[in-house]
Coordinates of C-alpha atoms in Angstrom, one line a residue:
Chain A
M1 CA 36.9 78.6 -16.7
E2 CA 33.2 79.5 -16.4
Q3 CA 32.5 83.2 -16.4
A4 CA 31.1 84.1 -13.0
K5 CA 28.9 87.1 -12.1
P6 CA 31.0 89.5 -10.0
T7 CA 28.5 89.6 -7.1
R8 CA 29.0 89.0 -3.4
M9 CA 26.5 86.1 -3.5
E10 CA 28.6 84.5 -6.3
L11 CA 31.8 85.1 -4.2
I12 CA 30.2 83.4 -1.2
R13 CA 29.1 80.5 -3.5
V14 CA 32.6 80.1 -4.9
K15 CA 34.2 80.3 -1.4
N16 CA 31.8 77.5 -0.3
Q17 CA 32.8 75.5 -3.3
I18 CA 36.5 75.9 -2.5
K19 CA 35.8 74.8 1.1
L20 CA 33.9 71.8 -0.1
A21 CA 36.6 70.9 -2.6
E22 CA 39.3 71.1 0.0
Q23 CA 37.3 69.0 2.4
G24 CA 36.7 66.5 -0.4
K25 CA 40.5 66.5 -1.2
D26 CA 41.3 65.8 2.4
L27 CA 38.8 63.0 2.6
L28 CA 40.1 61.5 -0.7
R29 CA 43.7 61.8 0.6
Q30 CA 42.7 60.0 3.8
K31 CA 41.0 57.3 1.8
M32 CA 44.0 57.0 -0.4
D33 CA 46.3 56.6 2.7
A34 CA 44.0 53.9 4.0
L35 CA 43.9 52.1 0.7
I36 CA 47.7 52.3 0.3
Q37 CA 48.0 50.8 3.8
E38 CA 45.7 48.0 2.9
F39 CA 47.4 47.6 -0.5
F40 CA 50.8 47.0 1.1
L41 CA 49.4 44.7 3.6
I42 CA 47.9 42.5 0.9
M43 CA 51.0 42.9 -1.3
R44 CA 53.2 41.4 1.4
D45 CA 51.0 38.3 1.3
V46 CA 50.9 38.2 -2.4
S47 CA 54.6 38.5 -2.9
D48 CA 55.2 35.7 -0.3
S49 CA 52.7 33.5 -2.0
R50 CA 54.2 34.4 -5.4
F51 CA 57.6 33.2 -4.3
E52 CA 56.0 30.1 -2.9
L53 CA 54.1 29.5 -6.1
E54 CA 57.1 29.9 -8.3
A55 CA 59.1 27.5 -6.1
I56 CA 56.3 24.9 -6.1
D57 CA 55.8 25.3 -9.8
A58 CA 59.5 24.7 -10.5
S59 CA 59.5 21.7 -8.2
A60 CA 56.3 20.3 -9.8
R61 CA 57.7 20.7 -13.3
H62 CA 60.9 18.9 -12.2
S63 CA 58.9 16.0 -10.8
L64 CA 56.7 15.8 -13.9
H65 CA 59.9 15.7 -16.0
L66 CA 61.2 12.9 -13.9
A67 CA 58.0 11.0 -14.0
V68 CA 57.6 11.3 -17.8
A69 CA 61.2 10.2 -18.2
V70 CA 61.1 7.1 -15.9
D71 CA 57.4 6.0 -16.1
D72 CA 56.7 7.2 -19.7
S73 CA 54.3 9.9 -20.7
V74 CA 51.7 7.3 -21.4
A75 CA 51.6 6.2 -17.7
V76 CA 51.5 9.9 -16.5
R77 CA 48.6 10.7 -18.9
S78 CA 46.8 7.6 -17.8
A79 CA 47.0 8.6 -14.1
A80 CA 45.9 12.1 -15.1
L81 CA 42.7 10.6 -16.6
A82 CA 41.9 9.1 -13.2
T83 CA 42.4 12.4 -11.4
R84 CA 40.9 14.8 -13.9
R85 CA 37.9 16.7 -12.5
G86 CA 36.5 20.2 -12.5
V87 CA 37.3 22.7 -9.7
Y88 CA 34.2 24.5 -8.6
L89 CA 34.5 27.5 -6.3
D90 CA 32.0 29.7 -4.6
I91 CA 32.8 33.4 -5.1
S92 CA 31.3 36.1 -3.0
G93 CA 32.4 39.7 -2.4
K94 CA 33.4 42.2 0.4
N95 CA 34.2 45.9 0.6
I96 CA 37.6 47.4 1.4
M97 CA 37.1 51.2 1.8
G98 CA 34.3 51.1 -0.7
V99 CA 36.2 48.9 -3.1
P100 CA 34.4 45.7 -4.0
V101 CA 36.8 42.7 -3.9
P102 CA 36.1 39.0 -4.5
V103 CA 36.2 36.4 -1.7
L104 CA 36.9 32.9 -3.0
E105 CA 35.8 29.9 -1.1
K106 CA 38.9 28.4 0.5
K107 CA 38.7 25.0 -1.2
V108 CA 41.6 22.6 -0.7
I109 CA 42.3 20.7 -3.9
S110 CA 45.2 18.7 -2.4
K111 CA 44.2 15.1 -1.8
G112 CA 45.7 12.1 0.0
T113 CA 47.2 9.3 -2.0
F114 CA 44.2 7.2 -1.4
E115 CA 41.7 9.8 -2.6
R116 CA 42.9 10.4 -6.1
G117 CA 40.9 7.7 -7.7
Y118 CA 43.6 5.3 -8.7
S119 CA 45.1 2.3 -7.1
V120 CA 48.3 3.1 -5.4
L121 CA 49.9 -0.1 -6.7
G122 CA 49.3 0.9 -10.3
V123 CA 50.9 4.4 -10.0
S124 CA 54.4 5.1 -9.1
G125 CA 55.5 7.4 -6.3
R126 CA 56.9 9.8 -8.8
I127 CA 53.5 10.2 -10.5
D128 CA 52.0 10.6 -7.1
E129 CA 54.5 13.3 -6.2
V130 CA 53.6 15.1 -9.5
A131 CA 49.9 15.0 -8.5
E132 CA 50.7 16.2 -5.0
K133 CA 52.8 19.1 -6.1
F134 CA 50.4 20.3 -8.8
E135 CA 47.5 20.0 -6.4
R136 CA 49.4 22.3 -4.0
E137 CA 50.1 24.6 -6.8
L138 CA 46.4 24.8 -7.6
D139 CA 45.6 25.5 -3.9
L140 CA 48.1 28.4 -4.0
I141 CA 46.7 29.7 -7.3
I142 CA 43.2 29.8 -5.8
A143 CA 44.4 31.6 -2.8
L144 CA 46.4 34.0 -5.0
A145 CA 43.5 34.6 -7.3
E146 CA 41.6 36.3 -4.4
T147 CA 44.5 38.3 -3.1
E148 CA 45.8 39.3 -6.6
T149 CA 42.3 40.4 -7.7
S150 CA 41.9 42.4 -4.5
L151 CA 45.4 43.9 -5.0
R152 CA 44.5 44.9 -8.6
R153 CA 41.2 46.5 -7.7
L154 CA 42.8 48.4 -4.8
G155 CA 45.6 49.5 -7.1
E156 CA 43.0 50.8 -9.6
E157 CA 41.1 52.5 -6.9
I158 CA 44.3 54.2 -5.5
Q159 CA 45.1 55.4 -9.0
M160 CA 41.6 56.7 -9.5
N161 CA 41.7 58.4 -6.2
R162 CA 45.1 60.0 -6.9
R163 CA 43.7 61.3 -10.2
R164 CA 40.8 62.8 -8.3
V165 CA 43.0 64.4 -5.6
N166 CA 45.3 65.8 -8.3
A167 CA 42.3 67.1 -10.2
L168 CA 41.0 68.9 -7.1
E169 CA 44.4 70.1 -6.1
Q170 CA 45.8 71.1 -9.4
V171 CA 42.7 72.2 -11.4
V172 CA 39.4 72.6 -9.5
I173 CA 40.6 74.4 -6.3
P174 CA 43.1 76.7 -8.2
E175 CA 40.4 77.6 -10.7
L176 CA 37.8 78.3 -8.0
K177 CA 40.4 80.4 -6.1
E178 CA 41.2 82.3 -9.3
M179 CA 37.4 82.8 -9.9
A180 CA 37.0 84.0 -6.3
K181 CA 39.9 86.3 -6.7
E182 CA 38.5 87.8 -9.9
I183 CA 35.1 88.2 -8.4
K184 CA 36.7 89.9 -5.4
I185 CA 38.8 92.2 -7.7
A186 CA 35.7 93.0 -9.7
I187 CA 33.6 93.8 -6.6
E188 CA 36.4 96.0 -5.1
E189 CA 36.8 97.7 -8.5
R190 CA 33.1 98.4 -8.5
E191 CA 33.2 99.6 -4.9
R192 CA 36.0 102.0 -5.8
E193 CA 34.1 103.3 -8.8
D194 CA 31.0 103.7 -6.7
L195 CA 33.0 105.6 -4.1
F196 CA 34.6 107.8 -6.8
R197 CA 31.2 108.4 -8.3
L198 CA 29.7 109.3 -4.9
K199 CA 32.6 111.7 -4.2
K200 CA 32.1 113.2 -7.7
V201 CA 28.4 113.6 -7.1
K202 CA 29.0 115.1 -3.6
K203 CA 31.5 117.5 -5.1
I204 CA 29.0 118.6 -7.8
I205 CA 26.3 119.0 -5.2
N206 CA 28.6 121.0 -3.0
R207 CA 29.7 123.2 -5.9
R208 CA 26.0 123.8 -6.8
K209 CA 25.2 124.6 -3.2
E210 CA 28.0 127.1 -3.0
A211 CA 26.9 128.7 -6.4
E212 CA 23.4 129.1 -5.1
K213 CA 24.7 130.6 -1.8
A214 CA 26.8 133.1 -3.8
E215 CA 23.8 134.1 -6.0
A216 CA 21.7 134.6 -2.9
Chain B
M1 CA 59.0 -27.7 -23.0
D2 CA 62.1 -29.8 -23.6
E3 CA 65.6 -28.6 -23.4
M4 CA 65.9 -28.7 -27.2
D5 CA 63.2 -26.1 -27.7
Y6 CA 64.7 -23.9 -25.0
S7 CA 68.1 -24.1 -26.6
H8 CA 66.7 -22.8 -29.9
A9 CA 64.5 -20.0 -28.3
N10 CA 67.2 -19.1 -25.7
A11 CA 69.9 -18.9 -28.3
R12 CA 67.9 -16.3 -30.2
L13 CA 67.2 -14.5 -27.0
R14 CA 70.9 -14.5 -26.1
A15 CA 71.6 -13.0 -29.6
M16 CA 69.0 -10.4 -28.9
K17 CA 70.5 -9.7 -25.5
S18 CA 73.9 -9.1 -27.1
R19 CA 72.2 -6.2 -29.0
L20 CA 71.0 -4.6 -25.8
L21 CA 72.9 -1.4 -25.0
G22 CA 75.7 -1.8 -22.4
Q23 CA 76.9 0.9 -20.1
Q24 CA 79.4 2.2 -22.6
A25 CA 76.8 2.6 -25.3
L26 CA 74.5 4.3 -22.8
D27 CA 77.3 6.7 -21.8
E28 CA 77.8 7.6 -25.4
L29 CA 74.1 8.4 -25.7
I30 CA 74.3 10.5 -22.6
N31 CA 77.0 12.7 -24.2
K32 CA 74.9 13.5 -27.2
P33 CA 74.3 17.3 -27.4
D34 CA 70.7 17.3 -28.6
I35 CA 67.7 15.1 -29.6
D36 CA 68.7 15.0 -33.3
A37 CA 72.1 13.7 -32.4
L38 CA 70.5 11.1 -30.1
I39 CA 68.1 10.0 -32.9
T40 CA 71.1 9.6 -35.2
A41 CA 72.9 7.5 -32.7
L42 CA 69.9 5.4 -31.9
E43 CA 69.5 4.7 -35.7
E44 CA 72.7 2.7 -35.4
T45 CA 71.0 0.4 -32.9
A46 CA 68.2 -2.2 -32.9
Y47 CA 65.7 0.8 -32.7
R48 CA 66.5 1.8 -36.3
T49 CA 63.3 0.3 -37.8
E50 CA 60.9 1.7 -35.3
L51 CA 62.6 5.1 -35.3
Q52 CA 62.2 5.2 -39.1
K53 CA 58.5 4.2 -38.9
A54 CA 57.8 6.7 -36.0
G55 CA 59.7 9.4 -38.0
I56 CA 56.8 9.5 -40.5
E57 CA 54.3 10.7 -37.9
H58 CA 56.4 12.4 -35.2
T59 CA 59.6 14.3 -34.6
G60 CA 62.0 14.9 -31.7
I61 CA 61.3 13.4 -28.3
I62 CA 57.9 12.0 -29.3
R63 CA 59.5 10.1 -32.2
I64 CA 61.9 8.5 -29.8
E65 CA 59.3 7.6 -27.2
T66 CA 56.9 6.2 -29.8
A67 CA 59.7 4.1 -31.3
L68 CA 60.7 2.8 -27.9
R69 CA 57.2 1.8 -27.1
R70 CA 56.6 0.1 -30.4
D71 CA 59.9 -1.7 -30.2
L72 CA 59.0 -3.0 -26.8
V73 CA 55.6 -4.2 -28.0
Y74 CA 57.3 -5.8 -31.1
T75 CA 60.0 -7.5 -29.0
F76 CA 57.6 -9.0 -26.4
R77 CA 55.3 -10.4 -29.1
K78 CA 58.4 -11.9 -30.8
I79 CA 59.4 -13.5 -27.6
L80 CA 55.9 -15.1 -27.2
R81 CA 56.2 -16.5 -30.7
F82 CA 59.5 -18.2 -29.8
F83 CA 57.7 -20.6 -27.4
R84 CA 55.2 -23.1 -28.7
E85 CA 54.3 -24.8 -25.4
E86 CA 51.4 -23.3 -23.5
E87 CA 53.2 -23.8 -20.2
E88 CA 56.1 -21.4 -21.1
K89 CA 53.7 -19.0 -22.7
I90 CA 51.8 -18.8 -19.4
S91 CA 55.0 -17.9 -17.5
I92 CA 55.9 -15.2 -20.0
R93 CA 52.4 -13.9 -20.2
I94 CA 52.3 -13.5 -16.4
I95 CA 55.2 -11.0 -16.8
L96 CA 53.6 -9.3 -19.8
N97 CA 50.1 -9.2 -18.3
R98 CA 51.0 -6.1 -16.2
W99 CA 50.7 -4.2 -19.5
D100 CA 47.2 -5.5 -19.8
L101 CA 46.4 -4.3 -16.3
Q102 CA 47.8 -0.9 -17.2
N103 CA 45.8 -0.7 -20.4
I104 CA 42.5 -1.8 -18.7
K105 CA 43.1 0.7 -16.0
T106 CA 43.7 3.5 -18.6
I107 CA 40.4 2.5 -20.4
L108 CA 38.5 2.5 -17.1
R109 CA 39.9 5.9 -16.2
G110 CA 39.0 7.3 -19.5
K111 CA 35.5 5.9 -19.4
K112 CA 34.9 7.3 -15.9
I113 CA 35.5 10.9 -17.1
N114 CA 33.9 10.2 -20.6
A115 CA 37.2 10.9 -22.3
H116 CA 37.1 10.6 -26.1
H117 CA 38.3 7.2 -27.3
D118 CA 41.1 8.8 -29.3
E119 CA 42.5 10.2 -26.1
I120 CA 42.3 6.8 -24.4
Q121 CA 43.9 5.1 -27.3
E122 CA 46.9 7.5 -27.3
N123 CA 47.7 6.1 -23.9
L124 CA 47.6 2.4 -24.6
V125 CA 50.6 0.2 -25.0
P126 CA 49.6 -3.2 -26.4
A127 CA 52.6 -5.1 -25.0
G128 CA 50.5 -7.7 -23.1
E129 CA 48.0 -10.3 -24.1
L130 CA 45.3 -7.9 -25.3
D131 CA 46.4 -6.7 -28.7
Y132 CA 45.7 -3.2 -30.1
A133 CA 42.5 -4.3 -31.9
A134 CA 41.1 -5.6 -28.6
L135 CA 42.1 -2.5 -26.7
I136 CA 40.5 -0.2 -29.3
E137 CA 37.3 -2.2 -29.1
L138 CA 37.3 -1.9 -25.3
S139 CA 38.1 1.9 -25.5
Q140 CA 35.1 2.4 -27.7
Q141 CA 32.6 1.0 -25.2
P142 CA 30.2 3.6 -23.8
D143 CA 31.0 3.2 -20.1
I144 CA 32.8 1.2 -17.4
R145 CA 30.0 -1.4 -17.2
A146 CA 30.2 -2.1 -20.9
V147 CA 34.0 -2.4 -20.8
I148 CA 33.6 -5.1 -18.0
D149 CA 30.8 -6.8 -19.9
L150 CA 33.0 -7.0 -23.1
L151 CA 35.9 -8.4 -21.1
A152 CA 33.5 -11.0 -19.7
T153 CA 32.2 -11.8 -23.1
W154 CA 35.7 -12.4 -24.4
R155 CA 36.3 -14.6 -21.3
I156 CA 39.2 -12.4 -20.2
E157 CA 39.9 -13.3 -16.6
Y158 CA 40.2 -9.7 -15.4
A159 CA 36.4 -9.4 -15.9
R160 CA 36.0 -11.5 -12.7
P161 CA 37.4 -9.1 -10.1
L162 CA 35.9 -6.2 -11.9
T163 CA 32.4 -7.7 -12.0
R164 CA 32.7 -8.6 -8.3
K165 CA 33.6 -5.0 -7.4
L166 CA 31.4 -3.2 -9.9
Q167 CA 28.5 -2.7 -7.5
E168 CA 30.8 -1.2 -4.8
Y169 CA 32.3 1.1 -7.4
L170 CA 28.8 2.2 -8.6
E171 CA 27.9 3.1 -5.0
R172 CA 31.1 4.9 -4.1
R173 CA 32.3 6.1 -7.6
D174 CA 35.9 5.5 -6.5
L175 CA 37.9 3.9 -9.4
A176 CA 40.6 2.8 -6.9
I177 CA 38.2 0.0 -5.9
L178 CA 38.2 -1.5 -9.3
E179 CA 41.9 -0.8 -9.8
F180 CA 43.0 -2.4 -6.6
A181 CA 40.8 -5.4 -7.2
L182 CA 42.6 -5.8 -10.6
D183 CA 46.0 -5.5 -9.0
R184 CA 45.2 -8.0 -6.3
F185 CA 43.7 -10.4 -8.8
Y186 CA 46.8 -10.2 -11.0
F187 CA 49.1 -11.2 -8.1
E188 CA 46.8 -13.9 -6.7
N189 CA 45.9 -15.4 -10.0
A190 CA 49.5 -15.4 -11.2
R191 CA 50.7 -17.0 -7.9
S192 CA 48.1 -19.8 -8.1
A193 CA 49.0 -20.4 -11.8
L194 CA 52.7 -20.8 -10.9
T195 CA 52.4 -22.8 -7.7
G196 CA 51.5 -26.5 -7.5
D197 CA 54.0 -28.5 -9.4
D198 CA 57.7 -28.6 -8.8
N199 CA 58.7 -26.9 -12.0
Y200 CA 62.1 -25.1 -12.2
S201 CA 61.0 -22.6 -14.8
K202 CA 57.7 -21.8 -13.0
G203 CA 59.8 -21.5 -9.8
I204 CA 61.9 -18.7 -11.4
V205 CA 58.8 -16.7 -12.4
L206 CA 57.2 -17.4 -9.0
D207 CA 60.2 -16.2 -7.1
L208 CA 60.1 -12.9 -9.0
L209 CA 56.4 -12.6 -8.6
K210 CA 56.6 -13.1 -4.8
T211 CA 59.3 -10.4 -4.6
E212 CA 57.0 -8.1 -6.6
I213 CA 54.3 -8.8 -4.1
D214 CA 56.7 -7.8 -1.3
V215 CA 57.6 -4.6 -3.2
A216 CA 53.9 -3.9 -3.8
N217 CA 53.2 -4.4 -0.1
I218 CA 56.1 -2.2 1.0
R219 CA 54.8 0.6 -1.4
M220 CA 51.4 0.3 0.1
V221 CA 52.7 0.4 3.7
L222 CA 54.8 3.4 2.9
R223 CA 51.8 5.3 1.7
V224 CA 49.5 4.2 4.4
V225 CA 52.0 5.3 7.1
R226 CA 52.8 8.6 5.3
D227 CA 49.2 9.5 4.8
K228 CA 48.3 8.3 8.4
I229 CA 45.5 6.1 7.2
Y230 CA 43.6 4.2 9.8
V231 CA 43.7 0.5 8.7
E232 CA 40.8 -1.4 10.1
E233 CA 41.3 -4.5 8.0
P234 CA 44.9 -5.0 6.8
G235 CA 43.7 -7.6 4.3
D236 CA 42.0 -4.8 2.3
Y237 CA 45.4 -3.2 1.7
L238 CA 47.9 -6.0 1.7
I239 CA 48.5 -8.9 -0.7
K240 CA 49.4 -12.3 0.8
G241 CA 52.1 -14.5 -0.6
G242 CA 55.2 -12.3 -0.6
K243 CA 58.7 -13.8 -0.6
Y244 CA 60.6 -12.2 2.3
L245 CA 57.9 -10.4 4.3
S246 CA 55.2 -12.3 6.1
F247 CA 51.7 -10.9 6.4
D248 CA 52.2 -10.4 10.2
Q249 CA 55.4 -8.4 9.6
L250 CA 53.5 -6.2 7.2
V251 CA 50.6 -5.7 9.5
Q252 CA 53.1 -4.6 12.2
M253 CA 54.7 -2.2 9.8
L254 CA 51.3 -0.7 9.1
A255 CA 51.3 0.5 12.7
A256 CA 54.6 2.3 12.3
R257 CA 54.6 6.0 13.1
S258 CA 56.9 7.2 10.3
I259 CA 58.7 6.1 7.1
E260 CA 61.9 5.9 9.1
D261 CA 60.4 3.3 11.4
I262 CA 59.4 1.2 8.4
V263 CA 62.9 1.4 7.0
K264 CA 64.3 0.3 10.4
E265 CA 61.9 -2.7 10.5
L266 CA 63.2 -3.7 7.0
I267 CA 66.8 -3.8 8.1
Q268 CA 66.6 -7.5 8.9
T269 CA 65.2 -8.3 5.4
P270 CA 66.7 -8.2 1.9
Y271 CA 65.1 -4.7 1.7
A272 CA 67.7 -3.3 4.1
F273 CA 69.1 -1.3 1.2
L274 CA 66.3 1.2 1.8
A275 CA 68.2 2.4 4.8
G276 CA 70.8 3.7 2.4
V277 CA 68.6 6.5 1.0
G278 CA 69.4 10.0 2.2
R279 CA 68.3 11.0 5.7
E280 CA 66.5 14.1 4.2
D281 CA 64.5 11.9 1.9
L282 CA 63.4 9.8 4.9
V283 CA 62.6 12.8 7.1
F284 CA 60.6 14.5 4.4
E285 CA 59.0 11.1 3.6
R286 CA 59.9 11.2 -0.2
I287 CA 58.3 7.9 -1.1
S288 CA 59.4 8.2 -4.7
V289 CA 63.0 7.9 -3.8
L290 CA 62.4 4.7 -1.8
E291 CA 60.3 3.4 -4.6
R292 CA 63.1 4.0 -7.1
E293 CA 65.4 1.9 -5.0
L294 CA 62.8 -0.9 -4.8
E295 CA 62.4 -0.7 -8.6
R296 CA 66.2 -1.0 -9.0
F297 CA 66.2 -4.0 -6.7
M298 CA 63.5 -5.6 -8.9
I299 CA 65.2 -4.8 -12.1
K300 CA 68.5 -6.2 -10.9
K301 CA 66.8 -9.3 -9.6
G302 CA 64.9 -9.8 -12.9
C303 CA 68.0 -9.3 -15.0
S304 CA 70.0 -11.7 -12.8
S305 CA 67.8 -14.4 -14.2
F306 CA 70.3 -14.6 -17.0
L307 CA 72.7 -16.2 -14.6
K308 CA 70.3 -19.1 -14.0
D309 CA 69.9 -22.3 -16.0
P310 CA 70.4 -21.3 -19.7
L311 CA 67.9 -24.0 -20.8
S312 CA 65.0 -22.6 -18.8
I313 CA 62.5 -19.8 -18.7
A314 CA 65.2 -17.8 -16.9
I315 CA 66.6 -16.4 -20.2
P316 CA 63.4 -14.9 -21.6
V317 CA 62.5 -13.6 -18.1
G318 CA 65.9 -11.9 -17.8
Y319 CA 65.7 -10.5 -21.3
I320 CA 62.2 -9.0 -20.7
W321 CA 63.5 -7.2 -17.6
A322 CA 66.7 -6.0 -19.3
K323 CA 64.8 -4.8 -22.3
Q324 CA 62.3 -2.8 -20.2
N325 CA 65.2 -1.3 -18.3
E326 CA 67.0 -0.4 -21.5
V327 CA 63.9 1.4 -22.8
T328 CA 63.5 3.3 -19.6
N329 CA 67.2 4.3 -19.6
I330 CA 67.0 5.6 -23.2
R331 CA 63.8 7.5 -22.3
I332 CA 65.5 9.1 -19.3
I333 CA 68.5 10.1 -21.5
A334 CA 66.2 11.6 -24.2
R335 CA 64.1 13.5 -21.7
S336 CA 67.2 14.7 -19.8
I337 CA 68.9 15.9 -23.0
M338 CA 65.7 17.7 -24.0
G339 CA 65.3 19.3 -20.5
L340 CA 69.0 20.1 -20.1
V341 CA 69.2 18.0 -17.0
P342 CA 72.7 17.7 -15.5
E343 CA 74.4 14.4 -16.2
A344 CA 74.7 13.5 -12.5
D345 CA 71.0 13.9 -12.0
M346 CA 70.4 11.8 -15.1
R347 CA 72.6 9.0 -13.9
R348 CA 71.0 9.1 -10.5
V349 CA 67.6 7.9 -11.9
M350 CA 69.1 5.4 -14.5
T351 CA 69.7 1.8 -13.6
Y352 CA 72.7 -0.1 -15.0
V353 CA 72.5 -3.9 -15.1

């Protein structure tokens, strides 16, 4: 703890600091409450989407397994050549309580049977089903990418805020209060000493006056 | 081809047919605990040679699948060698040409995305007329136009529909244009090669081909209706010349509002069996389930050729269908053992003939 000068000015300064720290703590606590509220709101979406993603993934893998078994991996890979393409997404950003979170373009990857780039007569319904399910999975992954990143950033911000609040509550404010207390004690001590000294001086002066009176 | 030639070729095919795995043998394979046990069991069958060759490069499921593919290619080439007359070869080639179609499509797909030729070659199965050397040469061409040019240079008939549709493809960059042109050409070309004279053997292949056209049209109609595609010109989607379904019937089906409606319309046809699929599959429009039933119907029809005149093309035709089905069944068993798929599920997708 920093050694403070035991003056009234210093006491006023420290008291102002305590007031400021407490105001900051309250504000941070309010921000944390708002972030937590936002966090749980997004988390509900994420956990629903997660379950959906897991279900669609299991179903897509089952369909892939079936297609590879019946149509041969060669036919599945051949169809995959026809449908292979990059996925380009526009990413922008927004602020949630001062936390920057990404906003991904809501691009739908799912396509109709006639839009996949192969002739429907040359590809079995099983392979089509695989493409359809994995496209849906990709759509969900894109949607989840935005919400999960937001969730992670909000989580990090909540943690950081909590650390700040804790630091203010457990360290900064108690230290400032301790400092103010010490300054106050030091000032009071000095006041008492001054009073005692004044009384002593007054006593000496009185005694001297009485002695002079007696001599006269 | 005279009956004498058929008797020799078909006797060999009947001997080959006797080596195909029956239901009991397949059941034994289903009960194998793991892939190694399955390989050991398959080494006791006609797949021994190819399994041993594939074992040099691959292990596990890939070894089995590679061996199955190579055995299929070897068997089909052997069948073609049995027949000396061009007329019979044409009929058999028509059946095997679907592999050429698949290979050309794979090459075109690879070229469209500039895939490395090694990746394209991994997905080729030279079971048709185009052998491996020809397919490798095609896969090494720089782009789609060069592939079509090379096919034209070799005077391969598939160059015709591709050349006709190339400009449209270049404008719209939709490979389905070229692929559908190939599919349509295959059916129309095969139909015109088989019609004309009153030949019993050709009639057998034509009957199967027309049924396949029906199946292809039903598959198309199912997808059009499920995806709610507005069809301006039905001729762009349908192939004429089916066996049981007229063009008008199919056009009417294109206007159906749901898969269930299509199935209802098919009740008066030999495809009434589609009504037997689960109600849930119909409601959720699971086309793959309906397609599996159509495939089963085709496999059974193809394999039933064995029951026709033993001194005709019926025997090789039946054998080709049965062999393809056996390979598919073994692949299903292998993949199911690997993926720990329950036996009931495995049997549901297999086809016994």
